[in-house]
mmCIF file of C-alpha atoms in Angstrom:
data_model
loop_
_atom_site.group_PDB
_atom_site.id
_atom_site.type_symbol
_atom_site.label_atom_id
_atom_site.label_comp_id
_atom_site.label_asym_id
_atom_site.label_seq_id
_atom_site.Cartn_x
_atom_site.Cartn_y
_atom_site.Cartn_z
ATOM 1 C CA MET A 18 103.392 87.132 84.694
ATOM 2 C CA GLN A 19 106.946 87.047 83.028
ATOM 3 C CA ILE A 20 110.119 88.305 84.131
ATOM 4 C CA ARG A 21 113.529 88.477 82.735
ATOM 5 C CA LEU A 22 116.156 87.265 85.071
ATOM 6 C CA ALA A 23 120.019 87.636 84.296
ATOM 7 C CA ALA A 24 120.828 84.501 86.471
ATOM 8 C CA PRO A 25 119.061 82.004 88.813
ATOM 9 C CA ILE A 26 118.608 83.171 92.618
ATOM 10 C CA GLN A 27 121.603 83.434 94.448
ATOM 11 C CA TYR A 28 121.197 82.314 98.084
ATOM 12 C CA ASP A 29 123.530 82.883 101.105
ATOM 13 C CA SER A 30 124.867 86.427 99.939
ATOM 14 C CA ILE A 31 126.602 88.491 102.687
ATOM 15 C CA VAL A 32 127.531 91.560 100.415
ATOM 16 C CA ASP A 33 124.026 92.680 98.796
ATOM 17 C CA GLY A 34 122.656 93.887 102.013
ATOM 18 C CA GLU A 35 122.337 93.294 105.640
ATOM 19 C CA GLY A 36 122.250 89.727 106.766
ATOM 20 C CA MET A 37 122.287 86.535 104.730
ATOM 21 C CA ARG A 38 120.596 87.134 101.452
ATOM 22 C CA ALA A 39 118.762 85.939 98.465
ATOM 23 C CA VAL A 40 119.417 88.057 95.329
ATOM 24 C CA LEU A 41 117.083 88.097 92.627
ATOM 25 C CA TRP A 42 119.391 89.240 89.568
ATOM 26 C CA THR A 43 117.016 91.036 86.973
ATOM 27 C CA GLN A 44 118.089 91.350 83.036
ATOM 28 C CA GLY A 45 117.816 94.917 81.943
ATOM 29 C CA CYS A 46 119.409 98.274 82.575
ATOM 30 C CA SER A 47 119.551 101.592 80.286
ATOM 31 C CA HIS A 48 122.161 103.230 82.887
ATOM 32 C CA ASN A 49 124.993 101.486 81.451
ATOM 33 C CA CYS A 50 127.288 102.673 84.220
ATOM 34 C CA LYS A 51 131.144 102.744 83.527
ATOM 35 C CA GLY A 52 132.526 100.102 85.619
ATOM 36 C CA CYS A 53 129.408 98.477 86.539
ATOM 37 C CA HIS A 54 130.091 95.107 88.080
ATOM 38 C CA ASN A 55 127.241 93.483 86.122
ATOM 39 C CA PRO A 56 127.439 94.950 82.634
ATOM 40 C CA MET A 57 126.088 91.392 81.304
ATOM 41 C CA THR A 58 122.586 92.383 82.648
ATOM 42 C CA HIS A 59 122.135 95.532 80.618
ATOM 43 C CA ASP A 60 120.662 94.253 77.166
ATOM 44 C CA PHE A 61 117.027 93.885 77.627
ATOM 45 C CA LYS A 62 116.876 91.087 75.696
ATOM 46 C CA GLY A 63 119.628 89.095 77.254
ATOM 47 C CA GLY A 64 119.068 86.453 79.967
ATOM 48 C CA PHE A 65 116.128 84.303 80.475
ATOM 49 C CA LEU A 66 112.369 84.729 80.742
ATOM 50 C CA THR A 67 110.355 82.864 83.467
ATOM 51 C CA ASP A 68 107.277 83.353 85.286
ATOM 52 C CA THR A 69 106.930 84.816 88.640
ATOM 53 C CA LYS A 70 105.136 82.048 90.139
ATOM 54 C CA GLU A 71 108.051 79.551 89.468
ATOM 55 C CA VAL A 72 110.322 82.703 90.986
ATOM 56 C CA MET A 73 107.834 82.657 94.311
ATOM 57 C CA ASP A 74 107.960 78.829 94.294
ATOM 58 C CA GLU A 75 111.209 78.624 94.657
ATOM 59 C CA LEU A 76 111.580 81.275 96.974
ATOM 60 C CA LYS A 77 109.063 79.877 99.160
ATOM 61 C CA ASP A 78 110.971 76.578 99.535
ATOM 62 C CA ASN A 79 114.304 78.377 100.296
ATOM 63 C CA ILE A 80 114.155 82.149 101.559
ATOM 64 C CA LYS A 81 113.115 80.994 105.124
ATOM 65 C CA TYR A 82 116.907 80.350 105.581
ATOM 66 C CA GLU A 83 117.667 84.097 104.608
ATOM 67 C CA ASP A 84 117.029 87.152 106.441
ATOM 68 C CA GLY A 85 115.582 88.511 102.839
ATOM 69 C CA LEU A 86 115.325 89.411 99.703
ATOM 70 C CA THR A 87 117.738 91.673 97.540
ATOM 71 C CA LEU A 88 116.689 92.606 94.029
ATOM 72 C CA SER A 89 119.639 93.878 91.681
ATOM 73 C CA GLY A 90 120.239 93.515 88.067
ATOM 74 C CA GLY A 91 120.033 95.193 85.869
ATOM 75 C CA ASP A 92 118.045 97.618 87.462
ATOM 76 C CA PRO A 93 114.837 95.962 89.037
ATOM 77 C CA PHE A 94 112.511 99.017 88.280
ATOM 78 C CA MET A 95 112.642 98.881 84.893
ATOM 79 C CA GLN A 96 110.313 95.411 85.183
ATOM 80 C CA ALA A 97 108.669 97.234 88.303
ATOM 81 C CA ASP A 98 105.196 94.880 87.552
ATOM 82 C CA ALA A 99 107.083 91.568 87.837
ATOM 83 C CA VAL A 100 109.385 92.518 90.744
ATOM 84 C CA CYS A 101 106.509 94.024 92.464
ATOM 85 C CA GLU A 102 104.831 90.651 92.473
ATOM 86 C CA ILE A 103 107.741 88.790 93.882
ATOM 87 C CA ALA A 104 108.685 91.759 96.682
ATOM 88 C CA SER A 105 105.001 91.462 97.907
ATOM 89 C CA TYR A 106 105.146 87.849 97.920
ATOM 90 C CA VAL A 107 108.547 87.969 99.704
ATOM 91 C CA GLN A 108 107.243 90.620 102.351
ATOM 92 C CA SER A 109 104.009 88.385 102.926
ATOM 93 C CA LEU A 110 106.431 85.606 104.345
ATOM 94 C CA GLY A 111 107.789 87.976 106.790
ATOM 95 C CA LYS A 112 111.189 88.779 104.950
ATOM 96 C CA ASN A 113 112.609 92.186 104.463
ATOM 97 C CA VAL A 114 113.632 93.572 100.944
ATOM 98 C CA TRP A 115 116.266 95.505 99.831
ATOM 99 C CA ALA A 116 116.927 96.948 96.129
ATOM 100 C CA TYR A 117 119.396 98.654 94.103
ATOM 101 C CA THR A 118 118.632 100.849 91.196
ATOM 102 C CA GLY A 119 120.546 103.504 89.345
ATOM 103 C CA PHE A 120 117.564 105.713 89.981
ATOM 104 C CA THR A 121 117.583 108.196 92.600
ATOM 105 C CA TYR A 122 114.556 107.914 94.945
ATOM 106 C CA GLU A 123 113.453 111.356 93.976
ATOM 107 C CA LYS A 124 113.294 110.339 89.881
ATOM 108 C CA LEU A 125 111.187 107.070 91.049
ATOM 109 C CA ILE A 126 108.904 109.010 92.991
ATOM 110 C CA GLU A 127 108.467 110.972 89.822
ATOM 111 C CA MET A 128 108.484 108.359 87.153
ATOM 112 C CA SER A 129 105.479 106.796 89.651
ATOM 113 C CA LYS A 130 103.303 109.617 88.610
ATOM 114 C CA ASN A 131 103.262 107.755 84.893
ATOM 115 C CA ASN A 132 103.590 103.984 85.784
ATOM 116 C CA PRO A 133 101.874 103.507 89.472
ATOM 117 C CA LYS A 134 103.354 100.284 89.798
ATOM 118 C CA ILE A 135 106.751 101.744 90.611
ATOM 119 C CA ILE A 136 105.264 103.398 93.777
ATOM 120 C CA GLU A 137 103.820 100.097 94.144
ATOM 121 C CA LEU A 138 107.040 98.440 94.407
ATOM 122 C CA LEU A 139 108.681 100.991 96.745
ATOM 123 C CA LYS A 140 105.710 100.198 99.155
ATOM 124 C CA ASN A 141 106.945 96.763 99.086
ATOM 125 C CA VAL A 142 110.791 97.426 99.515
ATOM 126 C CA ASP A 143 112.316 98.138 102.800
ATOM 127 C CA VAL A 144 115.747 99.639 101.955
ATOM 128 C CA LEU A 145 116.551 101.342 98.749
ATOM 129 C CA VAL A 146 120.138 101.782 97.554
ATOM 130 C CA ASP A 147 120.028 104.750 95.125
ATOM 131 C CA GLY A 148 121.735 106.375 92.463
ATOM 132 C CA LYS A 149 124.322 105.611 89.287
ATOM 133 C CA PHE A 150 127.507 103.449 90.282
ATOM 134 C CA VAL A 151 129.916 106.409 89.658
ATOM 135 C CA LEU A 152 133.435 104.857 89.033
ATOM 136 C CA GLU A 153 135.291 108.025 89.697
ATOM 137 C CA LEU A 154 133.381 107.885 93.318
ATOM 138 C CA LYS A 155 134.077 104.445 94.008
ATOM 139 C CA SER A 156 135.069 103.037 97.366
ATOM 140 C CA LEU A 157 135.653 99.742 99.296
ATOM 141 C CA ASP A 158 134.947 102.035 102.217
ATOM 142 C CA LEU A 159 131.430 101.699 101.677
ATOM 143 C CA PHE A 160 128.388 99.706 103.384
ATOM 144 C CA TYR A 161 126.687 97.708 100.412
ATOM 145 C CA MET A 162 127.402 100.677 98.204
ATOM 146 C CA GLY A 163 129.746 101.016 95.131
ATOM 147 C CA SER A 164 130.182 104.921 95.145
ATOM 148 C CA SER A 165 130.070 107.548 97.170
ATOM 149 C CA ASN A 166 127.102 109.354 95.561
ATOM 150 C CA GLN A 167 124.820 106.399 96.472
ATOM 151 C CA ARG A 168 122.646 106.412 99.415
ATOM 152 C CA ILE A 169 120.794 103.707 101.357
ATOM 153 C CA ILE A 170 117.179 104.444 102.008
ATOM 154 C CA ASP A 171 114.549 103.804 104.637
ATOM 155 C CA VAL A 172 111.432 103.290 101.969
ATOM 156 C CA LYS A 173 109.039 102.960 104.477
ATOM 157 C CA LYS A 174 109.941 106.180 106.401
ATOM 158 C CA SER A 175 110.561 108.259 103.384
ATOM 159 C CA LEU A 176 107.276 107.253 102.003
ATOM 160 C CA LYS A 177 105.688 108.295 105.197
ATOM 161 C CA GLN A 178 107.676 111.661 105.886
ATOM 162 C CA ASN A 179 107.745 112.262 102.028
ATOM 163 C CA GLN A 180 111.421 113.207 101.887
ATOM 164 C CA VAL A 181 114.123 110.920 101.824
ATOM 165 C CA VAL A 182 115.307 109.329 105.089
ATOM 166 C CA LEU A 183 118.823 107.324 105.283
ATOM 167 C CA ILE A 184 119.476 104.570 107.384
ATOM 168 C CA GLU A 185 122.833 106.522 109.104
ATOM 169 C CA LYS A 186 124.453 103.183 109.813
ATOM 170 C CA TYR A 187 125.105 102.139 106.353
ATOM 171 C CA ASN A 188 125.551 105.677 105.146
ATOM 172 C CA THR A 189 128.940 106.098 107.079
ATOM 173 C CA VAL A 190 132.462 105.314 106.046
ATOM 174 C CA LYS A 191 133.455 101.798 107.329
ATOM 175 C CA LYS A 192 135.986 101.826 110.437
ATOM 176 C CA GLN A 193 138.885 100.099 109.340
ATOM 177 C CA THR A 194 139.929 97.889 112.116
ATOM 178 C CA ASN A 195 141.940 95.066 112.276
ATOM 179 C CA MET A 196 143.384 95.382 108.869
ATOM 180 C CA ARG A 197 146.814 95.003 107.872
ATOM 181 C CA PRO A 198 148.526 97.014 105.170
ATOM 182 C CA LYS A 199 148.616 95.176 101.841
ATOM 183 C CA GLU A 200 151.909 94.786 101.701
ATOM 184 C CA ASP A 201 151.970 92.835 105.233
ATOM 185 C CA TYR A 202 149.769 90.069 103.392
ATOM 186 C CA MET A 203 151.824 86.981 102.476
ATOM 187 C CA PHE A 204 150.869 85.362 99.137
ATOM 188 C CA ILE A 205 151.940 81.741 98.199
#
């Protein structure tokens, strides 16, 4: 199966979810969030095509050094079939899967009625960061989110309980400790 990626798999990320992570940058997004940090991933004809088997072969050799895989982009749910195949494979290796999407969890559930691959992908995701990035709500004091409207969701519990279950330790503002005021920094 083919998948369109924006970039090669990135390894050793510490900002795209908890722990050391591999990141799969999918290509194609219709949300076009103002201030998006990955605008080059929006074009559905951009990036490059590759086979999911090639992606899984690469992950097989390299993900053992990572805590899990993060699906980002672009919006991975816009390529649910191919991304689901990869997410399922990564979970079979005992690794966790995080996914970023501009859709809300509720919208994904609604969309899954017309596209069952969306619910299948959700079943292969452990943590979902949902919601569009809203520049006016941007905050550097959030864990793994860009704006305060976004949520970090425990997908397994949410599916089981048929309601959104937030992961509380991430859905709070970071405590700014051991930080000096910016004017105390010395630049040479």
